[in-house]
Amino acid sequence: MSNDSEYLKQEEATRVRVLSEALPYIQAFAGRTIVVKYGGAAMKDGSLKDKVVRDIVFLSCVGVRPIVVHGGGPEINSWLEKLGIEPQFKDGLRVTDADTMDVVEMVLVGRVNKEIVSLVNQSGGKAVGLCGKDGDLIRARHVGAADVGFVGEVSTVNTNLIKTLVDAGYVPVISSVAADDDGQAHNINADTVAGEIAAALEAEKLILLTDTAGILHDYQDPSTLYEKLDIQQARQLIEDGIVAGGMIPKVQCCVRSLAQGVKAAHIVDGRVPHALLLEILTNSGIGSMIVASEYL
């Protein structure tokens, strides 16, 4: 027998073993809602993007009910520069004046959203693109911070449209733009939108794809990953300064969703190929999972 033939047999054996290991997870999560915040390197790298899309289609095909929420900061910056508008930030928020809001809406709702929808459909899924304005899905209110323009937070979530689409076998792909009570569009942090949608749907899981291994005790040492922790531990890590910088709002988003009924929240490294399937359908997982205390 040739080496090539032996290698192919080993590959096939590995594939069967992986599928066998995934079976109990597929059975457990069939019919359950999982909200995925898609962003970071997994959105910029073509190869990673393809794998994320295939993971979402795979989950949909085996009976899981995935919902995708996305931002698109780098592409927004690129278009602002093309139009001669300098991107500005204040206290971590994108300063969103009227001109910038037009670009944000054009890029998120028009370009990024439809690209993701097209990729899911090309891979055999059935995706529908939405923003918060569609079906009054999300109502925004101003964040209250001064001099940041049209930056919002989630006031209400109307889940009727999402449920209708998911029940019909579609994958909703949602961009983080929504209108306030007066119809003014606002830019909302995509992590926040994902967390609030997960909470409104009482989702099984909220998964944030990020550019870090997860929650680390030492942010420079991936071996210090917290694989599983509860709400109280997560809050303590923030108080102790172990969770810092850009990780704070992500952990707070997870904690808020758990407090409102989401079963588990995951912060996962989107730079790892097939990160979604590795976290959901394998014994070991790859990121940090935060749960309410009773599930720990």
mmCIF file of C-alpha atoms in Angstrom:
data_model
loop_
_atom_site.group_PDB
_atom_site.id
_atom_site.type_symbol
_atom_site.label_atom_id
_atom_site.label_comp_id
_atom_site.label_asym_id
_atom_site.label_seq_id
_atom_site.Cartn_x
_atom_site.Cartn_y
_atom_site.Cartn_z
ATOM 1 C CA MET A 1 0.000 0.000 0.000
ATOM 2 C CA SER A 2 1.373 3.410 -0.935
ATOM 3 C CA ASN A 3 2.087 6.133 1.582
ATOM 4 C CA ASP A 4 -0.513 8.335 -0.118
ATOM 5 C CA SER A 5 -3.182 5.680 0.280
ATOM 6 C CA GLU A 6 -2.298 5.178 3.956
ATOM 7 C CA TYR A 7 -2.417 8.931 4.539
ATOM 8 C CA LEU A 8 -5.871 9.146 2.939
ATOM 9 C CA LYS A 9 -7.134 6.336 5.168
ATOM 10 C CA GLN A 10 -5.815 8.150 8.248
ATOM 11 C CA GLU A 11 -7.489 11.357 7.083
ATOM 12 C CA GLU A 12 -10.797 9.553 6.620
ATOM 13 C CA ALA A 13 -10.481 7.904 10.041
ATOM 14 C CA THR A 14 -9.835 11.291 11.636
ATOM 15 C CA ARG A 15 -12.843 12.794 9.867
ATOM 16 C CA VAL A 16 -15.101 9.979 11.095
ATOM 17 C CA ARG A 17 -13.753 10.333 14.663
ATOM 18 C CA VAL A 18 -14.400 14.084 14.643
ATOM 19 C CA LEU A 19 -17.949 13.643 13.350
ATOM 20 C CA SER A 20 -18.588 10.943 15.951
ATOM 21 C CA GLU A 21 -17.332 13.236 18.718
ATOM 22 C CA ALA A 22 -19.563 16.033 17.434
ATOM 23 C CA LEU A 23 -22.747 13.920 17.415
ATOM 24 C CA PRO A 24 -23.796 14.420 21.062
ATOM 25 C CA TYR A 25 -23.247 18.162 20.730
ATOM 26 C CA ILE A 26 -25.274 18.282 17.521
ATOM 27 C CA GLN A 27 -28.063 16.384 19.290
ATOM 28 C CA ALA A 28 -27.882 18.708 22.306
ATOM 29 C CA PHE A 29 -28.004 21.927 20.295
ATOM 30 C CA ALA A 30 -30.413 20.926 17.520
ATOM 31 C CA GLY A 31 -33.294 23.372 17.563
ATOM 32 C CA ARG A 32 -31.418 25.764 19.860
ATOM 33 C CA THR A 33 -30.578 29.380 19.011
ATOM 34 C CA ILE A 34 -26.951 30.503 18.864
ATOM 35 C CA VAL A 35 -26.061 34.169 18.284
ATOM 36 C CA VAL A 36 -22.650 34.776 16.693
ATOM 37 C CA LYS A 37 -20.963 38.195 16.742
ATOM 38 C CA TYR A 38 -18.786 38.122 13.626
ATOM 39 C CA GLY A 39 -15.843 40.507 13.379
ATOM 40 C CA GLY A 40 -12.093 40.977 13.715
ATOM 41 C CA ALA A 41 -9.570 38.984 11.691
ATOM 42 C CA ALA A 42 -12.224 36.409 10.764
ATOM 43 C CA MET A 43 -13.949 39.144 8.772
ATOM 44 C CA LYS A 44 -10.805 40.511 7.078
ATOM 45 C CA ASP A 45 -8.906 37.342 6.111
ATOM 46 C CA GLY A 46 -10.438 35.659 3.059
ATOM 47 C CA SER A 47 -9.561 32.117 4.155
ATOM 48 C CA LEU A 48 -10.905 32.635 7.682
ATOM 49 C CA LYS A 49 -14.031 34.308 6.309
ATOM 50 C CA ASP A 50 -14.745 31.260 4.159
ATOM 51 C CA LYS A 51 -14.379 28.930 7.158
ATOM 52 C CA VAL A 52 -16.659 31.030 9.380
ATOM 53 C CA VAL A 53 -19.326 31.023 6.691
ATOM 54 C CA ARG A 54 -18.992 27.247 6.217
ATOM 55 C CA ASP A 55 -19.272 26.761 9.996
ATOM 56 C CA ILE A 56 -22.490 28.807 10.065
ATOM 57 C CA VAL A 57 -23.949 26.827 7.162
ATOM 58 C CA PHE A 58 -22.888 23.539 8.794
ATOM 59 C CA LEU A 59 -24.623 24.495 12.056
ATOM 60 C CA SER A 60 -27.761 25.454 10.167
ATOM 61 C CA CYS A 61 -27.748 22.174 8.228
ATOM 62 C CA VAL A 62 -27.545 20.042 11.392
ATOM 63 C CA GLY A 63 -30.508 21.776 13.016
ATOM 64 C CA VAL A 64 -28.863 24.519 15.068
ATOM 65 C CA ARG A 65 -30.459 27.966 14.634
ATOM 66 C CA PRO A 66 -27.587 30.440 14.054
ATOM 67 C CA ILE A 67 -28.055 34.204 13.980
ATOM 68 C CA VAL A 68 -25.160 36.389 12.831
ATOM 69 C CA VAL A 69 -24.542 39.946 14.055
ATOM 70 C CA HIS A 70 -21.686 41.925 12.538
ATOM 71 C CA GLY A 71 -19.853 45.217 12.640
ATOM 72 C CA GLY A 72 -17.276 46.352 10.108
ATOM 73 C CA GLY A 73 -14.947 48.943 11.604
ATOM 74 C CA PRO A 74 -11.958 48.513 9.267
ATOM 75 C CA GLU A 75 -14.101 48.809 6.136
ATOM 76 C CA ILE A 76 -15.839 51.870 7.574
ATOM 77 C CA ASN A 77 -12.421 53.474 8.133
ATOM 78 C CA SER A 78 -11.373 52.616 4.594
ATOM 79 C CA TRP A 79 -14.436 54.310 3.081
ATOM 80 C CA LEU A 80 -14.140 57.339 5.341
ATOM 81 C CA GLU A 81 -10.596 57.805 4.093
ATOM 82 C CA LYS A 82 -11.718 57.440 0.448
ATOM 83 C CA LEU A 83 -14.256 60.202 1.048
ATOM 84 C CA GLY A 84 -11.780 62.456 2.837
ATOM 85 C CA ILE A 85 -13.383 62.073 6.277
ATOM 86 C CA GLU A 86 -10.941 61.471 9.127
ATOM 87 C CA PRO A 87 -12.071 58.706 11.526
ATOM 88 C CA GLN A 88 -12.300 59.997 15.107
ATOM 89 C CA PHE A 89 -12.771 58.189 18.402
ATOM 90 C CA LYS A 90 -13.600 59.410 21.903
ATOM 91 C CA ASP A 91 -13.416 57.134 24.954
ATOM 92 C CA GLY A 92 -13.473 54.112 22.650
ATOM 93 C CA LEU A 93 -16.564 55.287 20.731
ATOM 94 C CA ARG A 94 -16.517 56.196 17.052
ATOM 95 C CA VAL A 95 -17.456 59.866 16.753
ATOM 96 C CA THR A 96 -20.393 59.633 14.339
ATOM 97 C CA ASP A 97 -21.486 62.959 12.881
ATOM 98 C CA ALA A 98 -24.105 63.087 10.107
ATOM 99 C CA ASP A 99 -21.604 62.461 7.288
ATOM 100 C CA THR A 100 -19.938 59.612 9.154
ATOM 101 C CA MET A 101 -23.325 58.074 9.953
ATOM 102 C CA ASP A 102 -24.156 58.046 6.233
ATOM 103 C CA VAL A 103 -20.919 56.150 5.551
ATOM 104 C CA VAL A 104 -21.460 53.736 8.468
ATOM 105 C CA GLU A 105 -24.943 52.891 7.230
ATOM 106 C CA MET A 106 -23.795 52.544 3.619
ATOM 107 C CA VAL A 107 -20.899 50.243 4.538
ATOM 108 C CA LEU A 108 -22.555 48.090 7.224
ATOM 109 C CA VAL A 109 -26.023 47.747 5.714
ATOM 110 C CA GLY A 110 -25.080 47.947 2.046
ATOM 111 C CA ARG A 111 -21.673 46.355 1.579
ATOM 112 C CA VAL A 112 -20.624 44.218 4.544
ATOM 113 C CA ASN A 113 -24.063 42.798 5.268
ATOM 114 C CA LYS A 114 -24.775 41.808 1.691
ATOM 115 C CA GLU A 115 -21.337 40.267 1.244
ATOM 116 C CA ILE A 116 -21.923 37.968 4.242
ATOM 117 C CA VAL A 117 -25.411 37.106 2.990
ATOM 118 C CA SER A 118 -24.040 36.271 -0.449
ATOM 119 C CA LEU A 119 -21.255 34.084 0.989
ATOM 120 C CA VAL A 120 -23.688 32.107 3.158
ATOM 121 C CA ASN A 121 -26.005 31.567 0.192
ATOM 122 C CA GLN A 122 -23.118 30.506 -2.061
ATOM 123 C CA SER A 123 -22.104 27.936 0.565
ATOM 124 C CA GLY A 124 -25.525 26.314 0.555
ATOM 125 C CA GLY A 125 -27.223 28.212 3.353
ATOM 126 C CA LYS A 126 -30.239 30.528 3.204
ATOM 127 C CA ALA A 127 -29.338 33.944 4.594
ATOM 128 C CA VAL A 128 -31.362 37.145 4.839
ATOM 129 C CA GLY A 129 -29.701 40.487 5.546
ATOM 130 C CA LEU A 130 -31.217 42.887 8.078
ATOM 131 C CA CYS A 131 -30.384 45.974 10.089
ATOM 132 C CA GLY A 132 -32.098 47.247 13.215
ATOM 133 C CA LYS A 133 -34.514 49.323 11.131
ATOM 134 C CA ASP A 134 -36.043 46.298 9.403
ATOM 135 C CA GLY A 135 -39.335 45.309 11.004
ATOM 136 C CA ASP A 136 -38.445 47.676 13.854
ATOM 137 C CA LEU A 137 -36.080 44.918 14.949
ATOM 138 C CA ILE A 138 -33.958 47.176 17.173
ATOM 139 C CA ARG A 139 -34.878 50.578 18.567
ATOM 140 C CA ALA A 140 -31.875 52.730 19.461
ATOM 141 C CA ARG A 141 -31.326 55.472 22.016
ATOM 142 C CA HIS A 142 -28.362 57.793 22.313
ATOM 143 C CA VAL A 143 -25.554 56.539 24.553
ATOM 144 C CA GLY A 144 -25.675 59.786 26.501
ATOM 145 C CA ALA A 145 -22.009 60.601 26.013
ATOM 146 C CA ALA A 146 -21.230 64.135 24.872
ATOM 147 C CA ASP A 147 -19.722 65.030 21.501
ATOM 148 C CA VAL A 148 -19.898 61.539 19.959
ATOM 149 C CA GLY A 149 -22.715 62.184 17.499
ATOM 150 C CA PHE A 150 -25.119 59.449 16.504
ATOM 151 C CA VAL A 151 -23.756 56.648 18.686
ATOM 152 C CA GLY A 152 -26.491 54.533 20.198
ATOM 153 C CA GLU A 153 -27.281 51.690 22.512
ATOM 154 C CA VAL A 154 -30.117 49.192 22.341
ATOM 155 C CA SER A 155 -33.413 50.450 23.738
ATOM 156 C CA THR A 156 -35.682 47.560 22.666
ATOM 157 C CA VAL A 157 -35.483 44.377 20.599
ATOM 158 C CA ASN A 158 -38.482 43.070 18.658
ATOM 159 C CA THR A 159 -37.766 39.409 17.938
ATOM 160 C CA ASN A 160 -40.830 38.646 15.769
ATOM 161 C CA LEU A 161 -39.040 39.036 12.433
ATOM 162 C CA ILE A 162 -36.000 37.024 13.547
ATOM 163 C CA LYS A 163 -38.181 34.192 14.841
ATOM 164 C CA THR A 164 -40.202 34.126 11.609
ATOM 165 C CA LEU A 165 -37.045 33.860 9.505
ATOM 166 C CA VAL A 166 -35.355 31.254 11.702
ATOM 167 C CA ASP A 167 -38.518 29.138 11.869
ATOM 168 C CA ALA A 168 -38.517 29.148 8.049
ATOM 169 C CA GLY A 169 -34.916 27.889 7.926
ATOM 170 C CA TYR A 170 -33.175 31.194 7.178
ATOM 171 C CA VAL A 171 -30.001 32.556 8.778
ATOM 172 C CA PRO A 172 -30.582 36.203 9.787
ATOM 173 C CA VAL A 173 -27.488 38.352 9.208
ATOM 174 C CA ILE A 174 -27.884 41.588 11.189
ATOM 175 C CA SER A 175 -25.852 44.800 10.957
ATOM 176 C CA SER A 176 -25.583 47.033 14.016
ATOM 177 C CA VAL A 177 -27.416 50.117 12.704
ATOM 178 C CA ALA A 178 -30.775 51.094 14.207
ATOM 179 C CA ALA A 179 -33.073 54.126 14.411
ATOM 180 C CA ASP A 180 -34.252 55.997 17.495
ATOM 181 C CA ASP A 181 -37.863 57.006 18.235
ATOM 182 C CA ASP A 182 -37.537 59.933 15.798
ATOM 183 C CA GLY A 183 -36.196 57.760 12.969
ATOM 184 C CA GLN A 184 -32.597 58.995 13.262
ATOM 185 C CA ALA A 185 -30.082 56.262 12.448
ATOM 186 C CA HIS A 186 -27.503 55.387 15.124
ATOM 187 C CA ASN A 187 -24.337 53.329 15.064
ATOM 188 C CA ILE A 188 -24.374 50.706 17.844
ATOM 189 C CA ASN A 189 -21.526 48.489 19.033
ATOM 190 C CA ALA A 190 -22.007 45.075 17.393
ATOM 191 C CA ASP A 191 -21.073 43.154 20.571
ATOM 192 C CA THR A 192 -23.859 44.998 22.385
ATOM 193 C CA VAL A 193 -26.385 44.254 19.636
ATOM 194 C CA ALA A 194 -25.443 40.562 19.644
ATOM 195 C CA GLY A 195 -25.775 40.355 23.429
ATOM 196 C CA GLU A 196 -29.161 42.082 23.503
ATOM 197 C CA ILE A 197 -30.546 39.935 20.671
ATOM 198 C CA ALA A 198 -29.277 36.775 22.410
ATOM 199 C CA ALA A 199 -30.951 37.908 25.637
ATOM 200 C CA ALA A 200 -34.258 38.774 23.921
ATOM 201 C CA LEU A 201 -34.314 35.325 22.289
ATOM 202 C CA GLU A 202 -33.095 33.541 25.456
ATOM 203 C CA ALA A 203 -30.459 31.967 23.236
ATOM 204 C CA GLU A 204 -28.554 28.845 24.156
ATOM 205 C CA LYS A 205 -25.237 30.556 23.389
ATOM 206 C CA LEU A 206 -23.745 33.947 22.596
ATOM 207 C CA ILE A 207 -20.402 33.659 20.798
ATOM 208 C CA LEU A 208 -18.108 36.645 20.260
ATOM 209 C CA LEU A 209 -15.431 36.059 17.618
ATOM 210 C CA THR A 210 -12.428 38.164 18.639
ATOM 211 C CA ASP A 211 -8.712 38.554 17.901
ATOM 212 C CA THR A 212 -7.596 37.059 21.204
ATOM 213 C CA ALA A 213 -7.471 33.532 22.614
ATOM 214 C CA GLY A 214 -10.153 34.432 25.157
ATOM 215 C CA ILE A 215 -9.954 35.740 28.712
ATOM 216 C CA LEU A 216 -6.341 35.466 29.851
ATOM 217 C CA HIS A 217 -4.901 35.906 33.354
ATOM 218 C CA ASP A 218 -1.786 37.244 31.625
ATOM 219 C CA TYR A 219 -2.768 38.825 28.308
ATOM 220 C CA GLN A 220 0.676 38.019 26.894
ATOM 221 C CA ASP A 221 0.510 34.321 27.803
ATOM 222 C CA PRO A 222 -2.109 32.178 25.984
ATOM 223 C CA SER A 223 -1.470 29.319 28.449
ATOM 224 C CA THR A 224 -3.221 31.395 31.164
ATOM 225 C CA LEU A 225 -6.591 31.082 29.410
ATOM 226 C CA TYR A 226 -9.680 30.870 31.604
ATOM 227 C CA GLU A 227 -11.598 28.081 29.884
ATOM 228 C CA LYS A 228 -14.701 28.342 32.073
ATOM 229 C CA LEU A 229 -15.861 30.868 34.647
ATOM 230 C CA ASP A 230 -19.080 32.208 36.121
ATOM 231 C CA ILE A 231 -20.549 35.702 36.250
ATOM 232 C CA GLN A 232 -19.067 36.498 39.658
ATOM 233 C CA GLN A 233 -15.571 35.411 38.583
ATOM 234 C CA ALA A 234 -15.846 37.469 35.385
ATOM 235 C CA ARG A 235 -16.862 40.584 37.317
ATOM 236 C CA GLN A 236 -14.018 40.042 39.782
ATOM 237 C CA LEU A 237 -11.478 39.831 36.949
ATOM 238 C CA ILE A 238 -12.646 43.247 35.757
ATOM 239 C CA GLU A 239 -12.411 44.686 39.284
ATOM 240 C CA ASP A 240 -8.915 43.235 39.713
ATOM 241 C CA GLY A 241 -7.748 44.748 36.426
ATOM 242 C CA ILE A 242 -6.998 41.335 34.874
ATOM 243 C CA VAL A 243 -9.696 41.950 32.280
ATOM 244 C CA ALA A 244 -8.786 45.367 30.880
ATOM 245 C CA GLY A 245 -8.980 47.604 27.827
ATOM 246 C CA GLY A 246 -11.095 46.401 24.925
ATOM 247 C CA MET A 247 -11.876 43.124 26.675
ATOM 248 C CA ILE A 248 -13.945 44.892 29.371
ATOM 249 C CA PRO A 249 -16.974 45.716 27.170
ATOM 250 C CA LYS A 250 -16.900 42.205 25.677
ATOM 251 C CA VAL A 251 -16.984 40.551 29.106
ATOM 252 C CA GLN A 252 -19.635 43.004 30.318
ATOM 253 C CA CYS A 253 -21.715 42.204 27.234
ATOM 254 C CA CYS A 254 -21.482 38.485 28.057
ATOM 255 C CA VAL A 255 -22.424 39.073 31.704
ATOM 256 C CA ARG A 256 -25.465 41.164 30.759
ATOM 257 C CA SER A 257 -26.722 38.513 28.350
ATOM 258 C CA LEU A 258 -26.287 35.755 30.938
ATOM 259 C CA ALA A 259 -28.149 37.801 33.552
ATOM 260 C CA GLN A 260 -31.067 37.980 31.094
ATOM 261 C CA GLY A 261 -31.338 34.263 30.426
ATOM 262 C CA VAL A 262 -28.666 33.278 27.888
ATOM 263 C CA LYS A 263 -27.263 29.869 28.921
ATOM 264 C CA ALA A 264 -23.591 30.423 28.030
ATOM 265 C CA ALA A 265 -21.443 33.170 26.518
ATOM 266 C CA HIS A 266 -18.179 32.437 24.718
ATOM 267 C CA ILE A 267 -15.244 34.656 23.796
ATOM 268 C CA VAL A 268 -13.470 32.798 21.006
ATOM 269 C CA ASP A 269 -10.361 33.385 18.891
ATOM 270 C CA GLY A 270 -11.673 34.006 15.394
ATOM 271 C CA ARG A 271 -8.130 33.745 14.010
ATOM 272 C CA VAL A 272 -8.314 29.966 14.501
ATOM 273 C CA PRO A 273 -9.807 28.192 11.461
ATOM 274 C CA HIS A 274 -13.265 26.732 12.196
ATOM 275 C CA ALA A 275 -13.267 28.357 15.649
ATOM 276 C CA LEU A 276 -17.073 28.152 15.855
ATOM 277 C CA LEU A 277 -17.250 24.401 15.345
ATOM 278 C CA LEU A 278 -14.273 23.779 17.618
ATOM 279 C CA GLU A 279 -15.954 25.687 20.447
ATOM 280 C CA ILE A 280 -19.474 24.312 19.983
ATOM 281 C CA LEU A 281 -18.994 20.724 18.774
ATOM 282 C CA THR A 282 -15.812 19.406 20.440
ATOM 283 C CA ASN A 283 -14.979 18.183 23.929
ATOM 284 C CA SER A 284 -12.160 20.639 24.574
ATOM 285 C CA GLY A 285 -13.371 23.888 22.944
ATOM 286 C CA ILE A 286 -10.895 26.681 22.289
ATOM 287 C CA GLY A 287 -12.033 29.888 24.017
ATOM 288 C CA SER A 288 -13.434 31.168 27.305
ATOM 289 C CA MET A 289 -16.956 30.191 28.327
ATOM 290 C CA ILE A 290 -18.826 32.296 30.875
ATOM 291 C CA VAL A 291 -21.927 30.830 32.490
ATOM 292 C CA ALA A 292 -24.350 31.714 35.251
ATOM 293 C CA SER A 293 -23.230 30.131 38.540
ATOM 294 C CA GLU A 294 -25.836 27.366 38.498
ATOM 295 C CA TYR A 295 -24.406 26.035 35.207
ATOM 296 C CA LEU A 296 -20.747 25.983 36.277
#
